[in-house]
mmCIF file of C-alpha atoms and ligand atoms in Angstrom:
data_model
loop_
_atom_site.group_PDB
_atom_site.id
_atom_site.type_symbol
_atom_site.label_atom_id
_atom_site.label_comp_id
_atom_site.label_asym_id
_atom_site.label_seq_id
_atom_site.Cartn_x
_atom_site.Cartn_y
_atom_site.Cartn_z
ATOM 1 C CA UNK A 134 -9.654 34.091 -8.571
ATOM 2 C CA UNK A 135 -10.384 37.482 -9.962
ATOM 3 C CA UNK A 136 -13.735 37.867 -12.394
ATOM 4 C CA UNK A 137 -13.073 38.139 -15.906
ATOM 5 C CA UNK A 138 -14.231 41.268 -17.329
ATOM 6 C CA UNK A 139 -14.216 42.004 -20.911
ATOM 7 C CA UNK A 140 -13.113 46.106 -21.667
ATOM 8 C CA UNK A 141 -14.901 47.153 -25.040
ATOM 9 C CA UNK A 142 -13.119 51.091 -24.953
ATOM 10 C CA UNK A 143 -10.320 52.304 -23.443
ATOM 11 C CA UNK A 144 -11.193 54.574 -19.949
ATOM 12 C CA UNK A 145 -8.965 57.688 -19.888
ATOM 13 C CA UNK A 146 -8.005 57.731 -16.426
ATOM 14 C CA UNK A 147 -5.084 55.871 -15.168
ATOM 15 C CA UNK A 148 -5.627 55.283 -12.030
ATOM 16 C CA UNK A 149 -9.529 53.485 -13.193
ATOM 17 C CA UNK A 150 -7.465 51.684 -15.490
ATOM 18 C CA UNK A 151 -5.151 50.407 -13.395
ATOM 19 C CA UNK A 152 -7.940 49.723 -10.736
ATOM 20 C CA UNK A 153 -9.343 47.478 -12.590
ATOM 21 C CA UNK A 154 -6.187 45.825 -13.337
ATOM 22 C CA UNK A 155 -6.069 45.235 -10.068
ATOM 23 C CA UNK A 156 -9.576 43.677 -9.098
ATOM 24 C CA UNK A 157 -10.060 41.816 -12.330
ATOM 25 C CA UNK A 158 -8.876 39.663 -14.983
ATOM 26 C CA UNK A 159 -8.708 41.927 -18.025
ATOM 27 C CA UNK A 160 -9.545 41.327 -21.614
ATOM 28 C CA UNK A 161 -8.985 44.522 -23.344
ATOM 29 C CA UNK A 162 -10.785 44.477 -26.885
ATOM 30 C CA UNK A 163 -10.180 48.065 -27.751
ATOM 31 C CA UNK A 164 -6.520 47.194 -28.095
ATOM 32 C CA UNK A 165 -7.473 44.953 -31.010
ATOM 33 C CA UNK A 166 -7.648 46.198 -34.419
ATOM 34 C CA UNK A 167 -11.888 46.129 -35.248
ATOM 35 C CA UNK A 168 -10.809 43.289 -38.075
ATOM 36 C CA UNK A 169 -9.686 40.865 -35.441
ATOM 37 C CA UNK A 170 -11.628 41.791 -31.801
ATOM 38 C CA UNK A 171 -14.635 39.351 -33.075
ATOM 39 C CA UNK A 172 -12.029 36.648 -33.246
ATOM 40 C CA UNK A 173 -10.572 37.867 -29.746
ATOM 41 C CA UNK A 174 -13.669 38.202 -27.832
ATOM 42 C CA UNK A 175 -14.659 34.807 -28.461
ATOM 43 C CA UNK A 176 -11.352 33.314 -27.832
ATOM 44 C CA UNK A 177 -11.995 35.210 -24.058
ATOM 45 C CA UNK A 178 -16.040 34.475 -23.770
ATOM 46 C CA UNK A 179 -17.200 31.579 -22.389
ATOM 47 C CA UNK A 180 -15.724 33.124 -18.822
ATOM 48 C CA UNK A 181 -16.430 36.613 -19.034
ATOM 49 C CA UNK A 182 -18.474 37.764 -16.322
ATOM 50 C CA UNK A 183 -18.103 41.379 -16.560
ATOM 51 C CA UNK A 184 -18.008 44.101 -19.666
ATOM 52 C CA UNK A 185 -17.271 47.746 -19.708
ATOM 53 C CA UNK A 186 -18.409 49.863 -22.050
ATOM 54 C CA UNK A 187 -19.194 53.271 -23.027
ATOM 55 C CA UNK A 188 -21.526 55.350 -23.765
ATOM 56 C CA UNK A 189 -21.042 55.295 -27.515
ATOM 57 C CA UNK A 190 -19.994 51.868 -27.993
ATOM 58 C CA UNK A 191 -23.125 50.113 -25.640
ATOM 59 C CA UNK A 192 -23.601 46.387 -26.297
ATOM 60 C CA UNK A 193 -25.531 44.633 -29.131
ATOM 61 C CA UNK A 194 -27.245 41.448 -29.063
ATOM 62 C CA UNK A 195 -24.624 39.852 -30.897
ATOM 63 C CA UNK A 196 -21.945 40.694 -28.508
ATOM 64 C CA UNK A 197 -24.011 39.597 -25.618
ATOM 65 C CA UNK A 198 -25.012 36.475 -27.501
ATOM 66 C CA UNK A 199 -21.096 35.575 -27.404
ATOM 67 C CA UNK A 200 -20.832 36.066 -23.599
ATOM 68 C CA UNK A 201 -22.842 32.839 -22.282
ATOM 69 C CA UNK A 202 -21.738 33.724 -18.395
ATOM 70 C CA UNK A 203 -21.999 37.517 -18.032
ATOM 71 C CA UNK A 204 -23.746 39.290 -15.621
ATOM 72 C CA UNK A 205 -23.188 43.195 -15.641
ATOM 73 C CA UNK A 206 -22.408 45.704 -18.187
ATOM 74 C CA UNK A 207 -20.998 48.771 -16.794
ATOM 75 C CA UNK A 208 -21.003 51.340 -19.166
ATOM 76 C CA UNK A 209 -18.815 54.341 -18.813
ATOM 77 C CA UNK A 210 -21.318 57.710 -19.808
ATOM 78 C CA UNK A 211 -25.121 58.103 -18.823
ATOM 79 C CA UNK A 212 -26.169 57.501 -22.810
ATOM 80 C CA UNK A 213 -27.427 53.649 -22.547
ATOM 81 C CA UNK A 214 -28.791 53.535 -25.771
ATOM 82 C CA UNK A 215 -26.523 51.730 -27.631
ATOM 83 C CA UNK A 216 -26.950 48.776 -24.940
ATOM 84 C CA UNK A 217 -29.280 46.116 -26.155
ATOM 85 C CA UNK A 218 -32.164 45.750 -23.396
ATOM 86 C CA UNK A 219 -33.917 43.233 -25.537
ATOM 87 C CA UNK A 220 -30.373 41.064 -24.965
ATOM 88 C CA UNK A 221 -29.273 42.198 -21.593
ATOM 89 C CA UNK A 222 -32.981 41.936 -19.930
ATOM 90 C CA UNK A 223 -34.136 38.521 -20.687
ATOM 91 C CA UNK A 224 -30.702 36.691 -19.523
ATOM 92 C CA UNK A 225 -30.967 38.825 -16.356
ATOM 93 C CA UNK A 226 -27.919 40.800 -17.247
ATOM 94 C CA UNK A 227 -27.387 44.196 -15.122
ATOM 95 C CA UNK A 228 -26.854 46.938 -16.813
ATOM 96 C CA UNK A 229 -24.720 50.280 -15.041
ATOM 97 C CA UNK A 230 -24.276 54.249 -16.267
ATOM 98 C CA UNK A 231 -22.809 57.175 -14.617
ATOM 99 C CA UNK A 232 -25.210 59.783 -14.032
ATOM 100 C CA UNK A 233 -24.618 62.917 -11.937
ATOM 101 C CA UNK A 234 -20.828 62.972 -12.105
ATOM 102 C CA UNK A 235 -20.894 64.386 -15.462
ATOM 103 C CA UNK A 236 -23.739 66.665 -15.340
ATOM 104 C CA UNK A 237 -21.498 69.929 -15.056
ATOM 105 C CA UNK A 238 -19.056 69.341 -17.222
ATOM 106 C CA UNK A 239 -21.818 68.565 -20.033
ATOM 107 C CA UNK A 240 -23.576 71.543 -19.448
ATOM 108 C CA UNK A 241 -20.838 73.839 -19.358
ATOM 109 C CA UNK A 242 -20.065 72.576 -23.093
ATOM 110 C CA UNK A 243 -23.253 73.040 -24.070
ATOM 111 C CA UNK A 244 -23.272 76.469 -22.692
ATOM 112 C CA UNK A 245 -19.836 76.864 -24.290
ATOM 113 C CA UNK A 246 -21.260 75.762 -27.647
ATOM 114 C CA UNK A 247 -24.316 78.195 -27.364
ATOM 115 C CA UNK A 248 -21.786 81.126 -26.692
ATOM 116 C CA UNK A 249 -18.867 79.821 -29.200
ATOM 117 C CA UNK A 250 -21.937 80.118 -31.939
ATOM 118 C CA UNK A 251 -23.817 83.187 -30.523
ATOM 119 C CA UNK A 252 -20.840 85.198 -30.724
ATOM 120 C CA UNK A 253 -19.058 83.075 -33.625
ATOM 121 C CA UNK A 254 -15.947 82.219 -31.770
ATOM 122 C CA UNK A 255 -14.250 79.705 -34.485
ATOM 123 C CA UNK A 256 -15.206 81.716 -37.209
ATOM 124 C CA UNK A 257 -13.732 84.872 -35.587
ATOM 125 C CA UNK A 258 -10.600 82.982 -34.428
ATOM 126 C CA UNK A 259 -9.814 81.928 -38.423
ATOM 127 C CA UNK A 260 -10.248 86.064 -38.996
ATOM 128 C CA UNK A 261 -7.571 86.784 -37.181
ATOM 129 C CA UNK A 262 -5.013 83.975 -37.743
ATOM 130 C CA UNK A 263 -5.520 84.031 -41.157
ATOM 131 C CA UNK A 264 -4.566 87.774 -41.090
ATOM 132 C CA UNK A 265 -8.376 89.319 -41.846
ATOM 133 C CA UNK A 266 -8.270 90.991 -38.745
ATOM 134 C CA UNK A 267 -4.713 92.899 -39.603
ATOM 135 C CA UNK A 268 -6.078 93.590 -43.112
ATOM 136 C CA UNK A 269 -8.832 95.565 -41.865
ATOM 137 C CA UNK A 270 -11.750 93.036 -43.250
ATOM 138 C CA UNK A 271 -14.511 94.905 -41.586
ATOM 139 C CA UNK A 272 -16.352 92.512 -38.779
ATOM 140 C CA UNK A 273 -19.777 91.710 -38.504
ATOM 141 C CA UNK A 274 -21.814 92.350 -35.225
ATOM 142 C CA UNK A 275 -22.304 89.071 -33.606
ATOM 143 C CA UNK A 276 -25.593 88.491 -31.779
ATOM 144 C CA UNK A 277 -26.106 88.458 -27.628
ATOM 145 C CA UNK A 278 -27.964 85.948 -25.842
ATOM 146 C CA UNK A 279 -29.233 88.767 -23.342
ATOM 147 C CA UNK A 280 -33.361 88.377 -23.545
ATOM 148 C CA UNK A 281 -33.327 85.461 -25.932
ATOM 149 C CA UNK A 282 -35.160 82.583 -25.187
ATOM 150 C CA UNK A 283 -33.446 79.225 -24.546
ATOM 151 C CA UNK A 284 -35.538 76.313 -25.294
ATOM 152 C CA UNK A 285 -34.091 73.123 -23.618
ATOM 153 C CA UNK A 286 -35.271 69.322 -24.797
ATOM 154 C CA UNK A 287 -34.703 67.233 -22.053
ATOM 155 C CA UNK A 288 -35.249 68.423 -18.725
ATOM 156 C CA UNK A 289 -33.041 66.073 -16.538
ATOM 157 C CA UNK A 290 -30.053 66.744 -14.459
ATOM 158 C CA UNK A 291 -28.355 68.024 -17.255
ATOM 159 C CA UNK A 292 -31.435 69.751 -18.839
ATOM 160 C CA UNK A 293 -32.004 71.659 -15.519
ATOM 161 C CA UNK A 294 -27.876 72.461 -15.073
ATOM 162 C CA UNK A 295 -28.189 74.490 -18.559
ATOM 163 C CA UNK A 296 -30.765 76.355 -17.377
ATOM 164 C CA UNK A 297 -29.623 77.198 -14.508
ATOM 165 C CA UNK A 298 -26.140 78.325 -16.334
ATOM 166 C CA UNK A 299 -28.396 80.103 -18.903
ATOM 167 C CA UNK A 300 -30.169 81.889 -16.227
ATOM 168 C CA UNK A 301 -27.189 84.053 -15.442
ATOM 169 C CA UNK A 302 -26.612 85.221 -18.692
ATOM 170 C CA UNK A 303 -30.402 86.778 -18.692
ATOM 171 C CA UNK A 304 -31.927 84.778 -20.826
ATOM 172 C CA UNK A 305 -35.439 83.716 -21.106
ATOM 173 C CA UNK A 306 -35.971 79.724 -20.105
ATOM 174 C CA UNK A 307 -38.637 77.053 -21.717
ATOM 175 C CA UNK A 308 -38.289 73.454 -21.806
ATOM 176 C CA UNK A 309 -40.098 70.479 -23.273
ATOM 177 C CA UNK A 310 -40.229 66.320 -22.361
ATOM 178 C CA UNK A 311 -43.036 64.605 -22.350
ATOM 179 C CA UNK A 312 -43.413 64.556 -18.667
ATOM 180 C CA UNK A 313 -43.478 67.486 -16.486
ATOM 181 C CA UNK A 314 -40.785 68.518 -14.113
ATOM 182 C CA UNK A 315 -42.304 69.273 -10.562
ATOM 183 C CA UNK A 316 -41.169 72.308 -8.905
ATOM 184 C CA UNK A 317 -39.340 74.305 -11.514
ATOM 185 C CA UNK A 318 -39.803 77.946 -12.367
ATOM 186 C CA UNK A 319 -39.040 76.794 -15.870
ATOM 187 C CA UNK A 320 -42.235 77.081 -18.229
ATOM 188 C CA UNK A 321 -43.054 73.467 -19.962
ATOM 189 C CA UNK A 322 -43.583 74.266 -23.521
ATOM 190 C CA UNK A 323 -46.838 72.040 -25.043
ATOM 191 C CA UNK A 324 -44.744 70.034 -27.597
ATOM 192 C CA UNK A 325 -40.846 70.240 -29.458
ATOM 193 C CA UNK A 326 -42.549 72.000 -32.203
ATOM 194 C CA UNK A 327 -44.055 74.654 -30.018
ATOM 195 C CA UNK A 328 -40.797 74.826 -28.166
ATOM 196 C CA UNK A 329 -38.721 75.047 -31.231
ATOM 197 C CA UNK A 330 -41.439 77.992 -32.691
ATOM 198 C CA UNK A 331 -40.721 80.270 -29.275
ATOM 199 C CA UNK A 332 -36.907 79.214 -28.850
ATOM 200 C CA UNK A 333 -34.372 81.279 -30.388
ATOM 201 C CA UNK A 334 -31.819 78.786 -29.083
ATOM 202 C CA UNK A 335 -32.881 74.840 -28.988
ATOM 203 C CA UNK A 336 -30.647 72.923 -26.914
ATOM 204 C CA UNK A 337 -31.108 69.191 -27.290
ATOM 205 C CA UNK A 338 -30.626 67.236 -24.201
ATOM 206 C CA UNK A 339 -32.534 64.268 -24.212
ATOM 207 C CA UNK A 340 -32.277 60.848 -23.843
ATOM 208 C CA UNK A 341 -31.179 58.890 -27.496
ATOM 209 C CA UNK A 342 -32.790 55.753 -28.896
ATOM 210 C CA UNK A 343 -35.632 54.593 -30.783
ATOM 211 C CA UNK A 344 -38.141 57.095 -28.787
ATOM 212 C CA UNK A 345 -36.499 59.939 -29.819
ATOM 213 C CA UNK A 346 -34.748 58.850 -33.262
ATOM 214 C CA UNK A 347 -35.217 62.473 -35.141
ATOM 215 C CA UNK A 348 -37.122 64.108 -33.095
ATOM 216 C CA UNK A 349 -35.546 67.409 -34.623
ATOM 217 C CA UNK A 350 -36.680 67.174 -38.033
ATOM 218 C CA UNK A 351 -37.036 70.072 -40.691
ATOM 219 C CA UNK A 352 -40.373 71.004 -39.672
ATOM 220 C CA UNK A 353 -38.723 71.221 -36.175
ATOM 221 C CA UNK A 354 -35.834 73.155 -37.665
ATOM 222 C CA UNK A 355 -37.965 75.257 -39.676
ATOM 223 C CA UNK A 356 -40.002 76.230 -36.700
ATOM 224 C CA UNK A 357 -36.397 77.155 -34.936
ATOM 225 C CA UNK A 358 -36.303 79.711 -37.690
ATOM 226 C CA UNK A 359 -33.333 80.979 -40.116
ATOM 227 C CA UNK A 360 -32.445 83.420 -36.948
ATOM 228 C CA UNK A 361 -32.493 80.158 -34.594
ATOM 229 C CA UNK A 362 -29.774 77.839 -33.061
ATOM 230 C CA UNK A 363 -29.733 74.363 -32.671
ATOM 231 C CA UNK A 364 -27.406 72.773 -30.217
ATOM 232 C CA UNK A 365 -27.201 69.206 -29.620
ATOM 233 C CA UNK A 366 -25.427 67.589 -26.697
ATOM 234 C CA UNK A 367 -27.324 64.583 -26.308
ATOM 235 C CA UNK A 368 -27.390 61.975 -29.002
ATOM 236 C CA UNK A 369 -27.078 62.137 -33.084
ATOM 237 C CA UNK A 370 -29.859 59.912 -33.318
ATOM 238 C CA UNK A 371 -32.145 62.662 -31.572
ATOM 239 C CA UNK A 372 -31.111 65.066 -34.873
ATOM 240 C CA UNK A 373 -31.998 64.540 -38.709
ATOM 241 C CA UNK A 374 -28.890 65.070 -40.060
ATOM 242 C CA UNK A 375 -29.787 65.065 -43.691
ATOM 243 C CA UNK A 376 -32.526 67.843 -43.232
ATOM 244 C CA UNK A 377 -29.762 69.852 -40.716
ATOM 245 C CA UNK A 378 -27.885 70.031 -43.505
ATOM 246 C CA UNK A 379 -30.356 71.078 -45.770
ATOM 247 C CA UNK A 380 -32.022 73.750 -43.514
ATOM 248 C CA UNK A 381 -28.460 75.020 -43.069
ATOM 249 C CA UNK A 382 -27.793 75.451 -46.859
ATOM 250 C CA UNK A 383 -31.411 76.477 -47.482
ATOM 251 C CA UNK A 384 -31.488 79.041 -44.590
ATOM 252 C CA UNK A 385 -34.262 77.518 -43.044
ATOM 253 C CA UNK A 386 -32.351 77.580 -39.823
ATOM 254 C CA UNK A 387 -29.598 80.209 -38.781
ATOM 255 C CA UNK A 388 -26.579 78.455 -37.252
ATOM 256 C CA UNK A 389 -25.898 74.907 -35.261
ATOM 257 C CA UNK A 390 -23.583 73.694 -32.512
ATOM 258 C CA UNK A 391 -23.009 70.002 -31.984
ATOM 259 C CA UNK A 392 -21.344 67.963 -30.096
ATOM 260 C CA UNK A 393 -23.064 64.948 -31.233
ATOM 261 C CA UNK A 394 -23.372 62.935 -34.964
ATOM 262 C CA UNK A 395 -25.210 60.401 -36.058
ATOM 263 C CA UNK A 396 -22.303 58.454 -37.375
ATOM 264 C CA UNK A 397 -19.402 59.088 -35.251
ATOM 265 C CA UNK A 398 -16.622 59.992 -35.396
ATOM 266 C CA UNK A 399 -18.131 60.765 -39.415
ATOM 267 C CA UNK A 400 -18.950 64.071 -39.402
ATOM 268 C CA UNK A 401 -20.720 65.047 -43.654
ATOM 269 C CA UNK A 402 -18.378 67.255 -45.341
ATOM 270 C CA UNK A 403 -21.347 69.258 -45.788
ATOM 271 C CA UNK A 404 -21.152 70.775 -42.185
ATOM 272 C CA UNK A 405 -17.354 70.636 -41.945
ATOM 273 C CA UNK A 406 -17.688 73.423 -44.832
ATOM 274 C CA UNK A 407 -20.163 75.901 -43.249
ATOM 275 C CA UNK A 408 -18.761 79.038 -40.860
ATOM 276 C CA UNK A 409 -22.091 78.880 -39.381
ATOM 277 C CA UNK A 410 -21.404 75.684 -37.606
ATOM 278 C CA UNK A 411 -19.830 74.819 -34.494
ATOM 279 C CA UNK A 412 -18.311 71.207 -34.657
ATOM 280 C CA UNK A 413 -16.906 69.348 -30.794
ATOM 281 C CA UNK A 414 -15.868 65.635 -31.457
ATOM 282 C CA UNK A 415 -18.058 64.573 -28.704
ATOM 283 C CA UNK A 416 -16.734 65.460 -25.236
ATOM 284 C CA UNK A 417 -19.000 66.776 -23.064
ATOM 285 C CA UNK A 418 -17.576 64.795 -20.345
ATOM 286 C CA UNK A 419 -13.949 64.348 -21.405
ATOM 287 C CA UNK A 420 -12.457 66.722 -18.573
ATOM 288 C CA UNK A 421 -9.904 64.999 -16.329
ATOM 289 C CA UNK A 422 -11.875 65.459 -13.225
ATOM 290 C CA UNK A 423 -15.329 63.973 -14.568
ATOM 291 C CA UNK A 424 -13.752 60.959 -16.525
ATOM 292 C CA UNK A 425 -12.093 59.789 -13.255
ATOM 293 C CA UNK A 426 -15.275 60.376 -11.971
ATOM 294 C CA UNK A 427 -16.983 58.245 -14.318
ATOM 295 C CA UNK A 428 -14.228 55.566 -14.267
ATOM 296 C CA UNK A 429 -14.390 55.668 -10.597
ATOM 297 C CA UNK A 430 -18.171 54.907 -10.581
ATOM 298 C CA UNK A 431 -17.852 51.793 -12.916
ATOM 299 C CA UNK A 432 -14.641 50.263 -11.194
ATOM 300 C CA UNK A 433 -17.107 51.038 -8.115
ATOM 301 C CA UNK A 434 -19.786 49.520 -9.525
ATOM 302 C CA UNK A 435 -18.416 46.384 -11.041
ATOM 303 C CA UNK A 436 -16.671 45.915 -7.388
ATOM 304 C CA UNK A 437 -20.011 45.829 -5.370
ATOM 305 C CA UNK A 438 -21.735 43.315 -7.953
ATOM 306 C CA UNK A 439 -19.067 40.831 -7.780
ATOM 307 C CA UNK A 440 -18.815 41.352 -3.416
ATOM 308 C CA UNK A 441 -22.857 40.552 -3.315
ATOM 309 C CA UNK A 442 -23.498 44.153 -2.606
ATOM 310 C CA UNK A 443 -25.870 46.785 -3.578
ATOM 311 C CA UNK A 444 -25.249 48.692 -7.243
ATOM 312 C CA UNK A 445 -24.374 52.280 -7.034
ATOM 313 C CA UNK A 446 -25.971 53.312 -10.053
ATOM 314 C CA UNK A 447 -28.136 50.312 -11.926
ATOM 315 C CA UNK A 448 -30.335 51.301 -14.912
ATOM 316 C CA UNK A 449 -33.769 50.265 -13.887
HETATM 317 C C1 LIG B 688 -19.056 59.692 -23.432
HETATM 318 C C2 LIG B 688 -21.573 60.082 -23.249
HETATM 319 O O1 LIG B 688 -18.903 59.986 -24.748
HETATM 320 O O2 LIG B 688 -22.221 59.902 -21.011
HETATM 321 C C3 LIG B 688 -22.512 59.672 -22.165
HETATM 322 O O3 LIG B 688 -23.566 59.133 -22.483
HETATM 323 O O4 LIG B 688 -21.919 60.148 -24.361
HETATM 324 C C4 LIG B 688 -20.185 60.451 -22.890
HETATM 325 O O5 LIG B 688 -20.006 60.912 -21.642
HETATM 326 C C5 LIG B 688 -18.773 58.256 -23.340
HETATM 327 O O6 LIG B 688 -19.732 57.460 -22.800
HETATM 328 C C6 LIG B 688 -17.410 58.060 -22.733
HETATM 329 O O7 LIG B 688 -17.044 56.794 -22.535
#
């Protein structure tokens, strides 16, 4: 008999999605209208072995509370904190990401987003559709990135694949985490806020959850500077959106970029209305190559648990 698995979001590549289709009984609760999937998952429960997730969706306690015989998450994106450890880890429960598969395609968007902004892409793109351009509106300079200094927060795979990007494009490098990265050339800055104070651009790239809940806050901001850039790949949660918005309007800081929101996919009004904001509905990974990739890993995954073998990728 094949394990039941219980699918919280819908994977975009076919071929995962029909792989798992294949090796497992399938209860897919994204097709369910959010009124009814409560109702739906606990008609399925009691023999669910298996979930997949993402990396926005997670598991909470309650969900894991209504699955008395599951044994793995898998959860499609690196991001696991919207998984419930304090559920998952007393019951035993595995937990699975993706890591390394999307690392290039998430740093090319951030370096995308640190370009679109630098050089004010969508605003520029609006000049000339809406006919600016032909009626002669004269054009501000944009700014280069040439001998600016890129601050990066969160010095991980993908931390260290931004630099590495940014390096090419001449600019200066710093980074700040709390612990140390051994053999880079990269300097460690002593804390956000010092990082933030020599940055001109601050890419966020860290880990969400509790830890980092608003890390960049207005004094953080501030410190960026009204000439400064904040781009955020990593979480909402890592950004105060309130006092984003308010050191945008105030001109505390200069200009943002985000992928990210802390109440997706709600993105304030407030931001949706300023030219000096870059908005992406969250898809640093969503390329066709890497969400294969990531499908592959959690099909992959789920596969060796339920043979007896070894995890590819467990979150320790
Ligand atoms: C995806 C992500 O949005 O990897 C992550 O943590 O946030 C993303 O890659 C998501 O998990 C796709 O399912």
């Amino acid at each position: 008999m094949k394990p039941e698995i219980l699918v919280l979001g819908q994977l975009a590549s076919q071929s995962v999605m029909e792989q798992l289709e294949q090796h497992f009984q399938c209860h897919h609760a994204w097709r369910i209208a959010p009124p009814e999937q409560l109702a739906f998952v606990q008609s399925v429960a009691a023999s669910v072995r298996g979930v997949v997730s993402t990396g926005s969706i997670g598991i909470s306690e309650a969900q894991v509370n209504l699955l008395p015989a599951v044994e793995i998450v898998a959860v499609n994106g690196i991001g696991v904190d919207a998984v419930n450890f304090a559920a998952t880890r007393p019951r035993g429960i595995l937990v699975t990401n993706t890591p390394g598969v999307l690392t290039d395609d998430v740093a090319d968007l951030a370096v995308a987003l640190l370009l679109a902004s630098a050089r004010r892409v969508p605003a520029l793109d609006q000049f000339v559709r809406n006919g600016d351009w032909a009626r002669r509106v004269p054009i501000k300079p944009a700014r280069g990135v040439r001998g600016k200094v890129a601050g990066i927060f969160g010095f991980g795979r993908i931390g260290q694949a931004i630099a590495h990007r940014l390096d090419a494009f001449g600019m200066e490098l710093r980074y700040y985490q709390p612990r140390a990265v051994a053999g880079t050339a990269v300097t460690l800055s002593a804390s956000l806020l010092a990082l933030a104070e020599e940055s001109d651009y601050l890419i966020v790239c860290a880990p969400g959850g509790a830890a980092t809940r608003h890390s960049v806050n207005a004094e953080v901001m501030a410190a960026l500077g009204a000439e400064g850039t904040l781009v955020n790949i990593a979480r909402g949660s890592l950004v105060d959106e309130a006092a984003l918005i308010t050191a945008l309007q105030q001109g505390h800081l200069g200009a943002a970029a985000l992928d990210v929101f802390a109440d997706e996919p709600n993105v304030p009004q407030a931001l949706c209305e300023m030219s000096n904001v870059v908005l992406m509905p969250h898809v640093g990974s969503l390329t066709v190559e890497t969400r294969h990739a990531m499908g592959q890993l959690v099909v992959d995954n789920l596969l060796a648990h339920f043979s007896g073998k070894p995890l590819l990728t467990p979150v320790a």
